[in-house]
Amino acid sequence: MKNFTLSKAVFLFPFLLWWVPIIGPFFTGLLLSYHFKTNYRLSIISSIAYSVFLSAITTYVFYVVRITILGYPFYYFVLAFNVIGSITCIATAYMSSRHGTFARMMRNTIELEFTVNDMNEIDEILSQYLDVSLCSKPNIRFISEDQIEIKRSCNNLQINYEVIKMGRALRVKAKFENLRNY
């Protein structure tokens, strides 16, 4: 069990979850969006791949097993639940990756990942965690055409965030560091 990590669980749990109609695909979409965080393109691609693969497996199993008591109408229910489950999985993965905020806390730092449409939305999201009006003006460093790094000081916090352009959206990775040593 020492070698069993969360990333392996993310790719193995959908095989178990998919068998529960609608709820299983919902949690599969959440797991995939958690794994890929704000990279919603990879989240969508992986949820499509999982949906197609797992729907094919469940459809095949129920076709081969052919539960004779329930007959063919049951098989059509399986097909319908696979279609609804696939749509649920893909929509959940997209919505969670595209509109969610992922946070990780460590000893003296907090890391956030989120996606915004423009630069003004960054301050709106950061203002949920601190008073942005008390922060220094942003110190912007251009890394490439699609990537910038911004540093700000807010009282005893140093905020570093990286903004990456992904199509029309901006992917932000913010890191709050406490300058006081406790």
mmCIF file of C-alpha atoms in Angstrom:
data_model
loop_
_atom_site.group_PDB
_atom_site.id
_atom_site.type_symbol
_atom_site.label_atom_id
_atom_site.label_comp_id
_atom_site.label_asym_id
_atom_site.label_seq_id
_atom_site.Cartn_x
_atom_site.Cartn_y
_atom_site.Cartn_z
ATOM 1 C CA MET A 1 0.000 0.000 0.000
ATOM 2 C CA LYS A 2 3.006 2.330 0.259
ATOM 3 C CA ASN A 3 3.119 2.828 -3.519
ATOM 4 C CA PHE A 4 -0.595 3.678 -3.797
ATOM 5 C CA THR A 5 -0.771 7.442 -4.378
ATOM 6 C CA LEU A 6 -3.606 9.865 -4.994
ATOM 7 C CA SER A 7 -2.764 10.151 -8.686
ATOM 8 C CA LYS A 8 -3.171 6.378 -9.070
ATOM 9 C CA ALA A 9 -6.454 6.535 -7.195
ATOM 10 C CA VAL A 10 -7.733 9.238 -9.539
ATOM 11 C CA PHE A 11 -7.250 6.900 -12.476
ATOM 12 C CA LEU A 12 -8.539 3.734 -10.724
ATOM 13 C CA PHE A 13 -11.607 5.017 -8.839
ATOM 14 C CA PRO A 14 -13.601 5.825 -12.007
ATOM 15 C CA PHE A 15 -13.635 2.107 -12.842
ATOM 16 C CA LEU A 16 -15.513 1.514 -9.597
ATOM 17 C CA LEU A 17 -17.600 4.686 -9.568
ATOM 18 C CA TRP A 18 -18.974 4.382 -13.100
ATOM 19 C CA TRP A 19 -21.242 1.492 -12.154
ATOM 20 C CA VAL A 20 -23.374 3.797 -9.975
ATOM 21 C CA PRO A 21 -25.679 5.627 -12.402
ATOM 22 C CA ILE A 22 -25.312 9.428 -12.612
ATOM 23 C CA ILE A 23 -23.609 9.799 -9.210
ATOM 24 C CA GLY A 24 -20.584 7.743 -10.278
ATOM 25 C CA PRO A 25 -19.920 9.784 -13.434
ATOM 26 C CA PHE A 26 -20.375 12.992 -11.411
ATOM 27 C CA PHE A 27 -17.650 11.946 -8.967
ATOM 28 C CA THR A 28 -15.505 10.720 -11.863
ATOM 29 C CA GLY A 29 -15.691 14.216 -13.373
ATOM 30 C CA LEU A 30 -14.780 15.745 -10.000
ATOM 31 C CA LEU A 31 -11.799 13.415 -9.583
ATOM 32 C CA LEU A 32 -10.492 14.195 -13.051
ATOM 33 C CA SER A 33 -10.926 17.941 -12.560
ATOM 34 C CA TYR A 34 -9.146 17.690 -9.202
ATOM 35 C CA HIS A 35 -6.236 15.895 -10.823
ATOM 36 C CA PHE A 36 -5.848 18.380 -13.685
ATOM 37 C CA LYS A 37 -6.922 21.382 -11.558
ATOM 38 C CA THR A 38 -7.377 24.457 -13.751
ATOM 39 C CA ASN A 39 -6.153 22.820 -16.945
ATOM 40 C CA TYR A 40 -9.706 22.387 -18.170
ATOM 41 C CA ARG A 41 -8.665 21.172 -21.623
ATOM 42 C CA LEU A 42 -6.925 18.093 -20.225
ATOM 43 C CA SER A 43 -9.790 17.621 -17.800
ATOM 44 C CA ILE A 44 -12.312 17.581 -20.664
ATOM 45 C CA ILE A 45 -10.190 15.317 -22.866
ATOM 46 C CA SER A 46 -9.642 12.813 -20.046
ATOM 47 C CA SER A 47 -13.323 12.858 -19.058
ATOM 48 C CA ILE A 48 -14.334 12.192 -22.679
ATOM 49 C CA ALA A 49 -11.847 9.318 -22.896
ATOM 50 C CA TYR A 50 -13.007 7.837 -19.590
ATOM 51 C CA SER A 51 -16.681 8.268 -20.496
ATOM 52 C CA VAL A 52 -16.333 6.521 -23.837
ATOM 53 C CA PHE A 53 -14.176 3.723 -22.443
ATOM 54 C CA LEU A 54 -16.238 3.055 -19.322
ATOM 55 C CA SER A 55 -19.542 3.333 -21.205
ATOM 56 C CA ALA A 56 -18.285 0.785 -23.703
ATOM 57 C CA ILE A 57 -17.267 -1.575 -20.892
ATOM 58 C CA THR A 58 -20.583 -1.321 -19.032
ATOM 59 C CA THR A 59 -22.600 -1.647 -22.237
ATOM 60 C CA TYR A 60 -20.579 -4.678 -23.308
ATOM 61 C CA VAL A 61 -20.855 -6.350 -19.895
ATOM 62 C CA PHE A 62 -24.607 -5.890 -19.753
ATOM 63 C CA TYR A 63 -24.967 -7.028 -23.358
ATOM 64 C CA VAL A 64 -22.944 -10.197 -22.738
ATOM 65 C CA VAL A 65 -24.546 -10.946 -19.378
ATOM 66 C CA ARG A 66 -28.071 -10.225 -20.679
ATOM 67 C CA ILE A 67 -30.049 -10.363 -17.549
ATOM 68 C CA THR A 68 -32.892 -12.473 -18.871
ATOM 69 C CA ILE A 69 -35.323 -11.569 -16.118
ATOM 70 C CA LEU A 70 -35.179 -7.900 -17.013
ATOM 71 C CA GLY A 71 -34.832 -8.402 -20.776
ATOM 72 C CA TYR A 72 -33.918 -5.894 -23.435
ATOM 73 C CA PRO A 73 -35.576 -2.822 -21.872
ATOM 74 C CA PHE A 74 -32.923 -3.042 -19.144
ATOM 75 C CA TYR A 75 -30.225 -2.915 -21.823
ATOM 76 C CA TYR A 76 -31.743 0.309 -23.179
ATOM 77 C CA PHE A 77 -31.734 1.773 -19.675
ATOM 78 C CA VAL A 78 -28.026 0.964 -19.464
ATOM 79 C CA LEU A 79 -27.428 2.782 -22.757
ATOM 80 C CA ALA A 80 -29.450 5.789 -21.583
ATOM 81 C CA PHE A 81 -27.632 5.928 -18.227
ATOM 82 C CA ASN A 82 -24.273 5.730 -20.039
ATOM 83 C CA VAL A 83 -25.187 8.676 -22.261
ATOM 84 C CA ILE A 84 -26.486 10.723 -19.309
ATOM 85 C CA GLY A 85 -23.464 9.686 -17.229
ATOM 86 C CA SER A 86 -21.038 10.710 -19.967
ATOM 87 C CA ILE A 87 -22.656 14.129 -20.278
ATOM 88 C CA THR A 88 -22.595 14.505 -16.484
ATOM 89 C CA CYS A 89 -18.925 13.494 -16.266
ATOM 90 C CA ILE A 90 -17.793 15.870 -19.012
ATOM 91 C CA ALA A 91 -19.886 18.798 -17.737
ATOM 92 C CA THR A 92 -18.678 18.301 -14.157
ATOM 93 C CA ALA A 93 -15.039 18.090 -15.222
ATOM 94 C CA TYR A 94 -15.379 21.264 -17.292
ATOM 95 C CA MET A 95 -17.302 23.305 -14.728
ATOM 96 C CA SER A 96 -15.069 22.305 -11.835
ATOM 97 C CA SER A 97 -11.807 22.899 -13.718
ATOM 98 C CA ARG A 98 -12.930 26.097 -15.428
ATOM 99 C CA HIS A 99 -14.787 27.778 -12.564
ATOM 100 C CA GLY A 100 -13.272 26.213 -9.450
ATOM 101 C CA THR A 101 -10.542 27.461 -7.141
ATOM 102 C CA PHE A 102 -8.058 24.881 -5.937
ATOM 103 C CA ALA A 103 -6.163 25.637 -2.727
ATOM 104 C CA ARG A 104 -3.297 23.944 -0.965
ATOM 105 C CA MET A 105 -2.068 24.997 2.479
ATOM 106 C CA MET A 106 1.398 24.406 3.799
ATOM 107 C CA ARG A 107 3.267 25.671 6.835
ATOM 108 C CA ASN A 108 3.884 29.295 5.808
ATOM 109 C CA THR A 109 2.285 29.358 2.371
ATOM 110 C CA ILE A 110 -1.044 29.002 0.649
ATOM 111 C CA GLU A 111 -1.193 28.124 -3.047
ATOM 112 C CA LEU A 112 -4.261 28.857 -5.174
ATOM 113 C CA GLU A 113 -5.077 27.879 -8.735
ATOM 114 C CA PHE A 114 -7.999 29.346 -10.614
ATOM 115 C CA THR A 115 -9.084 30.455 -14.070
ATOM 116 C CA VAL A 116 -10.345 33.943 -14.985
ATOM 117 C CA ASN A 117 -11.433 35.745 -18.124
ATOM 118 C CA ASP A 118 -9.389 38.938 -17.620
ATOM 119 C CA MET A 119 -6.806 40.492 -15.304
ATOM 120 C CA ASN A 120 -9.415 42.460 -13.299
ATOM 121 C CA GLU A 121 -10.985 39.231 -12.032
ATOM 122 C CA ILE A 122 -7.711 38.258 -10.361
ATOM 123 C CA ASP A 123 -8.041 41.049 -7.776
ATOM 124 C CA GLU A 124 -11.691 40.095 -7.198
ATOM 125 C CA ILE A 125 -10.688 36.532 -6.316
ATOM 126 C CA LEU A 126 -7.667 37.593 -4.261
ATOM 127 C CA SER A 127 -9.860 40.054 -2.324
ATOM 128 C CA GLN A 128 -11.731 37.064 -0.927
ATOM 129 C CA TYR A 129 -8.540 36.103 0.921
ATOM 130 C CA LEU A 130 -7.057 39.505 1.849
ATOM 131 C CA ASP A 131 -7.592 43.243 1.535
ATOM 132 C CA VAL A 132 -6.072 43.987 -1.870
ATOM 133 C CA SER A 133 -6.238 47.766 -1.299
ATOM 134 C CA LEU A 134 -3.447 47.403 1.297
ATOM 135 C CA CYS A 135 -1.146 45.694 -1.200
ATOM 136 C CA SER A 136 1.653 47.328 -3.120
ATOM 137 C CA LYS A 137 1.358 47.960 -6.817
ATOM 138 C CA PRO A 138 2.008 44.863 -8.912
ATOM 139 C CA ASN A 139 5.571 44.227 -10.051
ATOM 140 C CA ILE A 140 5.074 42.562 -13.450
ATOM 141 C CA ARG A 141 7.691 40.439 -15.206
ATOM 142 C CA PHE A 142 7.027 39.166 -18.725
ATOM 143 C CA ILE A 143 8.254 35.599 -19.176
ATOM 144 C CA SER A 144 6.820 34.975 -22.631
ATOM 145 C CA GLU A 145 4.029 36.209 -24.855
ATOM 146 C CA ASP A 146 1.506 34.033 -23.028
ATOM 147 C CA GLN A 147 2.961 34.091 -19.517
ATOM 148 C CA ILE A 148 3.643 36.774 -16.901
ATOM 149 C CA GLU A 149 4.710 36.727 -13.291
ATOM 150 C CA ILE A 150 3.403 39.266 -10.772
ATOM 151 C CA LYS A 151 4.730 40.023 -7.292
ATOM 152 C CA ARG A 152 3.000 42.094 -4.606
ATOM 153 C CA SER A 153 3.515 42.783 -0.911
ATOM 154 C CA CYS A 154 0.554 42.970 1.443
ATOM 155 C CA ASN A 155 1.437 43.746 5.067
ATOM 156 C CA ASN A 156 3.302 40.589 6.095
ATOM 157 C CA LEU A 157 2.410 38.586 3.010
ATOM 158 C CA GLN A 158 4.319 38.226 -0.224
ATOM 159 C CA ILE A 159 2.034 37.294 -3.115
ATOM 160 C CA ASN A 160 3.544 35.769 -6.246
ATOM 161 C CA TYR A 161 1.267 34.750 -9.042
ATOM 162 C CA GLU A 162 1.858 33.417 -12.470
ATOM 163 C CA VAL A 163 -0.660 34.132 -15.218
ATOM 164 C CA ILE A 164 -0.732 31.856 -18.265
ATOM 165 C CA LYS A 165 -2.934 32.516 -21.263
ATOM 166 C CA MET A 166 -4.948 29.449 -22.283
ATOM 167 C CA GLY A 167 -7.074 30.340 -25.282
ATOM 168 C CA ARG A 168 -9.464 33.056 -24.103
ATOM 169 C CA ALA A 169 -8.991 32.242 -20.419
ATOM 170 C CA LEU A 170 -6.168 33.053 -18.026
ATOM 171 C CA ARG A 171 -4.854 30.369 -15.689
ATOM 172 C CA VAL A 172 -3.540 31.825 -12.415
ATOM 173 C CA LYS A 173 -1.277 30.131 -9.898
ATOM 174 C CA ALA A 174 -1.009 32.325 -6.805
ATOM 175 C CA LYS A 175 1.257 31.737 -3.834
ATOM 176 C CA PHE A 176 0.825 33.582 -0.525
ATOM 177 C CA GLU A 177 3.934 33.490 1.645
ATOM 178 C CA ASN A 178 3.967 34.653 5.232
ATOM 179 C CA LEU A 179 7.018 36.848 5.819
ATOM 180 C CA ARG A 180 6.902 36.390 9.592
ATOM 181 C CA ASN A 181 8.575 33.328 11.015
ATOM 182 C CA TYR A 182 6.560 31.737 13.781
#
